[in-house]
Coordinates of C-alpha atoms in Angstrom, one line a residue:
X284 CA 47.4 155.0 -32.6
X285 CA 43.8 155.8 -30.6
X286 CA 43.4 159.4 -31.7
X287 CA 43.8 159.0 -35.6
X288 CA 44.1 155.8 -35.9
X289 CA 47.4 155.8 -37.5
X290 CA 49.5 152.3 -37.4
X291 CA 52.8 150.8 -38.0
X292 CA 54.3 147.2 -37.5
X293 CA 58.0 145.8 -36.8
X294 CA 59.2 142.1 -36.9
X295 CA 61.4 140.1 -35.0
X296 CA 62.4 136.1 -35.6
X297 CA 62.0 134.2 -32.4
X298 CA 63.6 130.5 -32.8
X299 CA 61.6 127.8 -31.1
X300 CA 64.0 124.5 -29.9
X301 CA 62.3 121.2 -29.8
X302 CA 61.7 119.1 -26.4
X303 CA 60.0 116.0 -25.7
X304 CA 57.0 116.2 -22.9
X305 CA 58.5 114.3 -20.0
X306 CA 57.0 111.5 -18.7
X307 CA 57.4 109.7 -15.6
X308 CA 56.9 105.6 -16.3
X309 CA 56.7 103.0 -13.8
X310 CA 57.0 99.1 -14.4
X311 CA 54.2 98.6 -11.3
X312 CA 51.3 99.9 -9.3
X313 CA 51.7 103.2 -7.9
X314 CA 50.3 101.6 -4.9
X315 CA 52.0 98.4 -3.1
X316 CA 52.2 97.0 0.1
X317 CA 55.2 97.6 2.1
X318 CA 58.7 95.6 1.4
X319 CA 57.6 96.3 -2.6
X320 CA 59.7 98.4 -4.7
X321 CA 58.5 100.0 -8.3
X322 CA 60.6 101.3 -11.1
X323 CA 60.1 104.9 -12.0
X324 CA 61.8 105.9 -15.6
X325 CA 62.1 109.2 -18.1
X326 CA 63.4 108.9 -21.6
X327 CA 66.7 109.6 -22.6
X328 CA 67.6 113.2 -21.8
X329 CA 71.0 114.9 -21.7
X330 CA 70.7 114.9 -17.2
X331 CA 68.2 114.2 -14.4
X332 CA 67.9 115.2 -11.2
X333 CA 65.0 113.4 -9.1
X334 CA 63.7 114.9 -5.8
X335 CA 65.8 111.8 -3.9
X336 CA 69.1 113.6 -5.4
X337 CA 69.5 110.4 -8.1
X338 CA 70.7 111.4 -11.3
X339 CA 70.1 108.7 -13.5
X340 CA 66.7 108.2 -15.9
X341 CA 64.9 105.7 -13.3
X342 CA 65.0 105.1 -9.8
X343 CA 64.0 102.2 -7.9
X344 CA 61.4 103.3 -5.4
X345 CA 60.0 101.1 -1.8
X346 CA 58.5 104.3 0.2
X347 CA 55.7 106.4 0.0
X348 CA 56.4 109.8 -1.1
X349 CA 55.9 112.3 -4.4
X350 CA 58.7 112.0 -6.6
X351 CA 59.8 114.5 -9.0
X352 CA 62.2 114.7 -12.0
X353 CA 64.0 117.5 -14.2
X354 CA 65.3 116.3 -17.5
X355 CA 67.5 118.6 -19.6
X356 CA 67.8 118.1 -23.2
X357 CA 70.7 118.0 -25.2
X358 CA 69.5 121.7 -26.5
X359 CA 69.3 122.8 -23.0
X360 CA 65.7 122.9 -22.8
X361 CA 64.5 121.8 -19.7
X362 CA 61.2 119.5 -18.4
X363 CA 59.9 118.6 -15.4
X364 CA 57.3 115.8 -14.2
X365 CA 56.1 113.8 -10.7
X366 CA 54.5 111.1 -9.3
X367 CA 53.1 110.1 -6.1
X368 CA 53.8 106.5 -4.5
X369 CA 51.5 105.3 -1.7
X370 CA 52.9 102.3 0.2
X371 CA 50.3 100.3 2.5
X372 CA 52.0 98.9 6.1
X373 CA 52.5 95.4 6.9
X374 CA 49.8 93.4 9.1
X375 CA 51.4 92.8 12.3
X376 CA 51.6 88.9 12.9
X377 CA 53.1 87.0 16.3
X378 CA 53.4 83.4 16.2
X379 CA 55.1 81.3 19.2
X380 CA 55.5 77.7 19.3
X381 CA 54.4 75.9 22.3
X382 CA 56.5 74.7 23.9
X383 CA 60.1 75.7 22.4
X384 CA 61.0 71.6 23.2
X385 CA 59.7 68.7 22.7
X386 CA 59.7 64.8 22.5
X387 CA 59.7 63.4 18.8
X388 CA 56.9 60.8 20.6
X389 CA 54.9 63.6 22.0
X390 CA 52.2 63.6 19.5
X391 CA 50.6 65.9 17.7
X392 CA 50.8 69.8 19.2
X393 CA 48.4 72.6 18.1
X394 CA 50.1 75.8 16.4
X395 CA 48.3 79.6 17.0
X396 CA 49.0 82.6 14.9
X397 CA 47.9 86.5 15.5
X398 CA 45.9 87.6 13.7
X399 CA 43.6 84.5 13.2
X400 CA 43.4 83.1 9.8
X401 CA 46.9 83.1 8.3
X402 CA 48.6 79.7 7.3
X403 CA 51.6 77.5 8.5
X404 CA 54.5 76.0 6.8
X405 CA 57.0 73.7 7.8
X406 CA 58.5 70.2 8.3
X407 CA 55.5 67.8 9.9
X408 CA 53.2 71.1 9.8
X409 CA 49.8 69.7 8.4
X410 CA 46.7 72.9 8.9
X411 CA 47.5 74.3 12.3
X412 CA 49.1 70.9 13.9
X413 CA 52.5 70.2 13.8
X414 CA 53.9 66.2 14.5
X415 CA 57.5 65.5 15.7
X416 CA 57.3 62.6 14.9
X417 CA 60.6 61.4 13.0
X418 CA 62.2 64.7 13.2
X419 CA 65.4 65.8 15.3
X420 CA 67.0 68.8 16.3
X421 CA 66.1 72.5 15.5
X422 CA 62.5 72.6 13.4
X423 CA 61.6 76.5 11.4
X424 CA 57.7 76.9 11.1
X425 CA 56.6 80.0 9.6
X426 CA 53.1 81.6 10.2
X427 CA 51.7 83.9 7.3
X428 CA 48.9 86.8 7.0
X429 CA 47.4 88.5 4.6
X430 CA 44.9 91.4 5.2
X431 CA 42.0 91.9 3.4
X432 CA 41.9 95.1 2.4
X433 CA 45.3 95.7 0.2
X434 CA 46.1 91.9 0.3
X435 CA 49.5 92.8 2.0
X436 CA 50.9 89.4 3.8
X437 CA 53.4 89.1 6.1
X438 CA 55.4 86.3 7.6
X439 CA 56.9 85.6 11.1
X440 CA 59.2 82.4 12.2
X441 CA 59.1 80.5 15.3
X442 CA 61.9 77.5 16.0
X443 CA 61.0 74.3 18.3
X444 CA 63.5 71.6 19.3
X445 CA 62.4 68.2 18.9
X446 CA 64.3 65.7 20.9
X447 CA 64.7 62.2 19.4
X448 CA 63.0 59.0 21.5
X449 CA 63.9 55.9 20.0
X450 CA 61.4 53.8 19.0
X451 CA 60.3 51.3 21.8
X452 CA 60.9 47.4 21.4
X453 CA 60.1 44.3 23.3
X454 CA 61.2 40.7 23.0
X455 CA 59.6 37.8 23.9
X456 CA 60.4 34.1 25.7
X457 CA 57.4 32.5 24.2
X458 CA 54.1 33.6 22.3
X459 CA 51.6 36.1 24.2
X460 CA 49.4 33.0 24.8
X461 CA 51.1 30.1 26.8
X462 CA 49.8 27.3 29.0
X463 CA 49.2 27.4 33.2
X464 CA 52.1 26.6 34.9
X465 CA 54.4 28.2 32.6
X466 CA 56.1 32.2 32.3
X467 CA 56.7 35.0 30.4
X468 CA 59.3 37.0 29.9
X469 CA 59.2 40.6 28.7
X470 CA 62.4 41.9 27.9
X471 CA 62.8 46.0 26.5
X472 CA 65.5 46.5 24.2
X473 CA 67.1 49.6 24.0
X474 CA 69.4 51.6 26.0
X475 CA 67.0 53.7 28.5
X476 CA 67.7 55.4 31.9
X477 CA 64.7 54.1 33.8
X478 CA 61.6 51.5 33.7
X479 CA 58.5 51.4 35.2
X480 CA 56.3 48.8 34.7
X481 CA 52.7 49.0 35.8
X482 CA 53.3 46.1 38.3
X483 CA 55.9 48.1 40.1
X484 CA 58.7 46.6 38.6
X485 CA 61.9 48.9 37.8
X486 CA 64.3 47.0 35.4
X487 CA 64.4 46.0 31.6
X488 CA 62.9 42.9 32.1
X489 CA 59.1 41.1 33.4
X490 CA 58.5 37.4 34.4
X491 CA 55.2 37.0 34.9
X492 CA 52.2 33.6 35.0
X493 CA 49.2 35.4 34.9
X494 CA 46.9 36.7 32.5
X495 CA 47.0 40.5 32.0
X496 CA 47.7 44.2 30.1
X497 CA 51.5 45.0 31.0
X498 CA 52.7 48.5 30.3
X499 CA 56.0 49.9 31.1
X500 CA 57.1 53.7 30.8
X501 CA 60.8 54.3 30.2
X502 CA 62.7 57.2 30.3
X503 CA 65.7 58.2 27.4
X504 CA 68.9 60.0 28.3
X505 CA 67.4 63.2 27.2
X506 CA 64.1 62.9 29.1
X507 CA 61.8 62.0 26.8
X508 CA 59.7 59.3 27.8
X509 CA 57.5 56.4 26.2
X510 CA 55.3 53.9 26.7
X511 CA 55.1 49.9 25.7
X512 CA 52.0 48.0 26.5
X513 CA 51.5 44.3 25.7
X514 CA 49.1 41.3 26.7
X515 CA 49.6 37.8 28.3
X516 CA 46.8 35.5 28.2
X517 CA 47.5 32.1 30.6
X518 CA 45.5 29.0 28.9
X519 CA 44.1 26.7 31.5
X520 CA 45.0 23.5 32.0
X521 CA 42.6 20.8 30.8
X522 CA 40.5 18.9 34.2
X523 CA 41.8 15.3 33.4
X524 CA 41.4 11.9 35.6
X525 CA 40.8 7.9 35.0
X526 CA 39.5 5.3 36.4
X527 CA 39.9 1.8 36.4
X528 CA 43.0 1.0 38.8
X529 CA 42.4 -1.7 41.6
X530 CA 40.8 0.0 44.8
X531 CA 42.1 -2.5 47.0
X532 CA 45.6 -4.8 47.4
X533 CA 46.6 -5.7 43.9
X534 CA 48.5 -9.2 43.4
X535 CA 51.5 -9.0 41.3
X536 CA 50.1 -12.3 39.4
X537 CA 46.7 -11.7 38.9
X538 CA 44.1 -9.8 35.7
X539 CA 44.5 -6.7 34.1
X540 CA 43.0 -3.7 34.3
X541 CA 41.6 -1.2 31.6
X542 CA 42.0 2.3 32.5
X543 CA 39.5 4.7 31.4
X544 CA 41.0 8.4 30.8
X545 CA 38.8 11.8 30.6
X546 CA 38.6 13.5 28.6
X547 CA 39.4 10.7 26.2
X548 CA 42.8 10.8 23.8
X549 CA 45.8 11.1 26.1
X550 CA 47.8 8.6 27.4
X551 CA 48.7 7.0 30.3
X552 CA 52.4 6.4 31.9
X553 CA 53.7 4.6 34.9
X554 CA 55.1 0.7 35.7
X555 CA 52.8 -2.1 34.1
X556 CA 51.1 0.4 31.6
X557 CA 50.8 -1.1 28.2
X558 CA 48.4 1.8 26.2
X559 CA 45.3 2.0 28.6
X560 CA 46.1 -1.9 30.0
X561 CA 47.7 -2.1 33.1
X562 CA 49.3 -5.0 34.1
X563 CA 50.7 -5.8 38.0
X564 CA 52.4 -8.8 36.5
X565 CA 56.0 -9.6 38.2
X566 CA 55.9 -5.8 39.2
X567 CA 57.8 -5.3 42.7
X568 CA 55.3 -5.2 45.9
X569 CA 54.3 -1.6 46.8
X570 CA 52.4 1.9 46.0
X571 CA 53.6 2.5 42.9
X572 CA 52.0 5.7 40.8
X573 CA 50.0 5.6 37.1
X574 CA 49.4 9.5 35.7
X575 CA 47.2 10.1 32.7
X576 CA 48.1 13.3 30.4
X577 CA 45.8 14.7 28.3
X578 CA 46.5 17.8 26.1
X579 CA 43.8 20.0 24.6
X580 CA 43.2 22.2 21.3
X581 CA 46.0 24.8 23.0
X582 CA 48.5 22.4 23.4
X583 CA 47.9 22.7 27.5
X584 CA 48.9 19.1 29.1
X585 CA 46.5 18.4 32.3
X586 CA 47.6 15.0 34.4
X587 CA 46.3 13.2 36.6
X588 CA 47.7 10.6 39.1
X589 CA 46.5 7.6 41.0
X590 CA 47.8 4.3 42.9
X591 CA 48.2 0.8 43.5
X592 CA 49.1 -0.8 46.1
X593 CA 50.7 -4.1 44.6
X594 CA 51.3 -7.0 47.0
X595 CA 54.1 -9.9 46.9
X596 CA 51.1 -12.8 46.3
X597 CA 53.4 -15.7 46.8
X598 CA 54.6 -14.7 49.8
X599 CA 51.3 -15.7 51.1
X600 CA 51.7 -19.2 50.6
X601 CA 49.9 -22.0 52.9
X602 CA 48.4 -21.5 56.0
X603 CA 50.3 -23.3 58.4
X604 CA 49.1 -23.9 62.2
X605 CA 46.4 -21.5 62.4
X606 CA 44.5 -23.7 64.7
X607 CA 45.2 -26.8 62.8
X608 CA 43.7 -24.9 59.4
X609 CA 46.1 -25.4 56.2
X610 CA 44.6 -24.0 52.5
X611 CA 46.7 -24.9 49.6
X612 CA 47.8 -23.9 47.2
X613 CA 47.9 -20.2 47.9
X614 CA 47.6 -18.5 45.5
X615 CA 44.8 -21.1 43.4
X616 CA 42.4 -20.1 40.2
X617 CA 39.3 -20.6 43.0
X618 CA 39.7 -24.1 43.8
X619 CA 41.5 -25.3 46.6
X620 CA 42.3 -27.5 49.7
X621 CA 40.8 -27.2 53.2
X622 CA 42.9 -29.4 55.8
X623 CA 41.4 -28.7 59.8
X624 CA 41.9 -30.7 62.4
X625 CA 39.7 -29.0 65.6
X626 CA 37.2 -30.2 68.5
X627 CA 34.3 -28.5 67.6
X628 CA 31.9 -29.8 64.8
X629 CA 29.4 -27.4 62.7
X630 CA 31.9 -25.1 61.0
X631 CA 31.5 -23.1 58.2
X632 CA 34.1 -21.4 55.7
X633 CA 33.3 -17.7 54.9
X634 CA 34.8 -15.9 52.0
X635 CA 34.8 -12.3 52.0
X636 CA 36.5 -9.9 49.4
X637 CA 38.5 -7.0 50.4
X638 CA 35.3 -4.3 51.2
X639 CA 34.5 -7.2 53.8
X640 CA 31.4 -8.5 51.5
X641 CA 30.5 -12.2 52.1
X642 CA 30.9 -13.8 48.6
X643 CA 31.1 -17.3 49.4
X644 CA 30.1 -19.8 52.4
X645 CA 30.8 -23.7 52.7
X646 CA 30.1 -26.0 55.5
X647 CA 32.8 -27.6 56.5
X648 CA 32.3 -31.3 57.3
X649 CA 33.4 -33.2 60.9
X650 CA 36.0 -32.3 62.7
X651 CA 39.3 -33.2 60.5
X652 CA 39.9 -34.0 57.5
X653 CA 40.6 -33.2 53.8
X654 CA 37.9 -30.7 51.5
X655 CA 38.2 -29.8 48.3
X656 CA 36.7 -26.2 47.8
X657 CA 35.3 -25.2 45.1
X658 CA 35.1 -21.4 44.1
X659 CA 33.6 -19.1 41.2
X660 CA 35.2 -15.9 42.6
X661 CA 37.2 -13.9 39.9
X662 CA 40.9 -12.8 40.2
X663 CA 41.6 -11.5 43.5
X664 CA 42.7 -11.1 47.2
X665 CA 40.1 -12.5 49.4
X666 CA 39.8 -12.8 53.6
X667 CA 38.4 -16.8 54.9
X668 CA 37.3 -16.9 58.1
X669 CA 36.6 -20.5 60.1
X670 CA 33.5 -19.9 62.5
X671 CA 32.3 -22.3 64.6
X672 CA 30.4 -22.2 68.0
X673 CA 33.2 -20.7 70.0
X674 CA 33.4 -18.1 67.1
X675 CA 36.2 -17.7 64.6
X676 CA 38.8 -20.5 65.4
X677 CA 41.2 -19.4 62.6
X678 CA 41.6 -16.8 59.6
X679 CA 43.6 -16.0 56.5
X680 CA 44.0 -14.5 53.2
X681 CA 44.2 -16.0 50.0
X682 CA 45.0 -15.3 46.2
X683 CA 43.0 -16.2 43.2
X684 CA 44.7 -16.1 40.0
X685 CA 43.3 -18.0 37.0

């Protein structure tokens, strides 16, 4: 004690029960970004009781709060421990397609997310672009975000419709190139609502001659709409012609003639043609026609026609009583006989071929009589005239045939 400094001591036995610190665990991050959950665990203890009124020795946790346990041991002691759990929020991200429909033919369209920067998934989805192109139906594309700061993402949905078009086809009547003077047809298969060609045309199917681009729009059933373009190129037809036909009255007895075709290589056609020979032999008098074809590199046939004008040459026979003026024979191979019998002396034969050119003269002797004339005119119809001082007394035609 203070004043004298006495003492004295008692005892007492305290006893001390064992208990395990308690110690909240988790199997994550205290932080996460919000949709995350985390674990939160004690050891094994008699009973819990957590500050969310669980009673079990862990907790599955998604929201940000502090949460506390008390553990009671088997020996009744008692412990108590917390943790706090910090949850970041979500990025908010809008994506819309547009538009909601579309045609599977449309093409390519151009996606756009909020915030900038995310990423799209889906069927056809390449970057930001998404192609319809051989889908159908309802189409799920997904836009995604993640911030920078906590690395929390989040993900919206947007549906589009794609409407099937059938792919467009087009049959032909002949190849794409084709001559002059012949057609093309260009048929679209398929079964479409409407056509519209850029000619103005409305139906399936285009005739046409002439060289061009033709494109036809058509409408399906569910109002999608495509295009079909396709060329015609018309090949020309080659310039042809010949020569060598008879310009004048032809004798169905006399020479042949070689014809001459340009360009050279085709062939001709038409009565009396022989390859390029043609021959008036025994042909019936009258305009008959000879055509030349020629086809080119292209296979393109040109033509070209021409006449003669074949005459009957025996019917022209002897002059008879044309002022007492007889030839014979008629038709001859240049040499024949002049018989006259007129008043007048000093005549002269003239010969002239069928442009009216003078080609042969002869004097004819007396008055009457018998003279044998003698020619070196080639194969032909010729005009004689008998001129004397009163002018011409008498006039024919006559044949040479050798």
């Amino acid at each position: 004690e203070p004043i004298h400094g006495c003492s004295d001591s008692i005892s007492h036995n305290v006893i001390v029960k064992p208990f395990t610190s308690i110690n909240i665990t988790s199997n994550g991050p205290d932080s996460f970004c919000q949709g995350n959950t985390v674990i939160l665990s004690i050891g094994a203890y008699s009973s819990y009781i957590w500050s969310n009124g669980s009673t079990t020795n862990s907790i599955t946790v998604g929201s940000a709060n502090n949460y506390k346990v008390t553990a009671t041991a088997a020996n009744g002691c008692t412990g108590k421990d917390s943790v706090s759990i910090t949850v970041y929020p979500l990025p908010i991200v809008t994506f819309t397609v547009i538009p909601a429909t579309i045609c599977s033919n449309a093409g390519p369209i151009t996606l756009t997310g909020t915030p900038n920067g995310g990423f799209f998934a889906g069927p056809n989805v390449a970057n930001n672009t998404f192609n319809p192109t051989g889908l159908s139906g309802v189409q799920s594309i997904t836009y995604t975000y993640t911030e920078n700061v906590h690395g929390c993402s989040k993900t919206d949905t947007s549906t589009i419709t794609v409407k099937a078009f059938p792919t467009i086809s087009m049959t032909y009547t002949r190849g794409n190139r084709f001559c002059e003077g012949l057609s093309q047809t260009l048929t679209i298969v398929g079964a479409f609502t409407n056509y519209a060609w850029n000619t103005g045309a409305t139906t399936a199917s285009l005739t046409e001659s002439t060289t061009g681009r033709y494109t036809v729009t058509v409408t399906a059933a569910n109002g999608c709409t495509g295009i079909k373009t396709d060329s015609i190129t018309v090949l020309p037809l080659p310039v042809v012609s010949f020569t060598g036909l008879p310009i004048h009255d032809t004798c169905s007895l006399w020479m042949t003639y070689t014809l001459t075709g340009n360009p050279s290589g085709g062939h001709f056609n038409g009565p009396g043609i022989s390859g390029n020979v043609f021959n008036p032999y025994n042909i019936t008098a009258g305009t008959l026609t000879i055509t030349y074809y020629y086809t080119d590199n292209n296979g393109c046939t040109g033509s070209f026609s021409d006449t003669a004008h074949i005459i009957n040459c025996t019917g022209i026979g002897e002059i008879q009583d044309n002022n007492g003026v007889q030839i014979y024979p008629n038709p001859n191979d240049g040499n024949f006989t002049l018989h006259y019998n007129f008043n007048q002396p000093n005549a002269i034969l003239n010969i002239t071929d069928l442009s009216g050119r003078l080609v042969s003269t002869f004097e004819v002797k007396g008055t009457a009589g018998n003279q044998i004339i003698n020619t070196e005119l080639s194969n032909g119809i010729y005009f004689w005239q008998i001129v004397n001082t009163k002018g011409v007394t008498a006039n024919g035609k006559i044949a040479i045939t050798k």
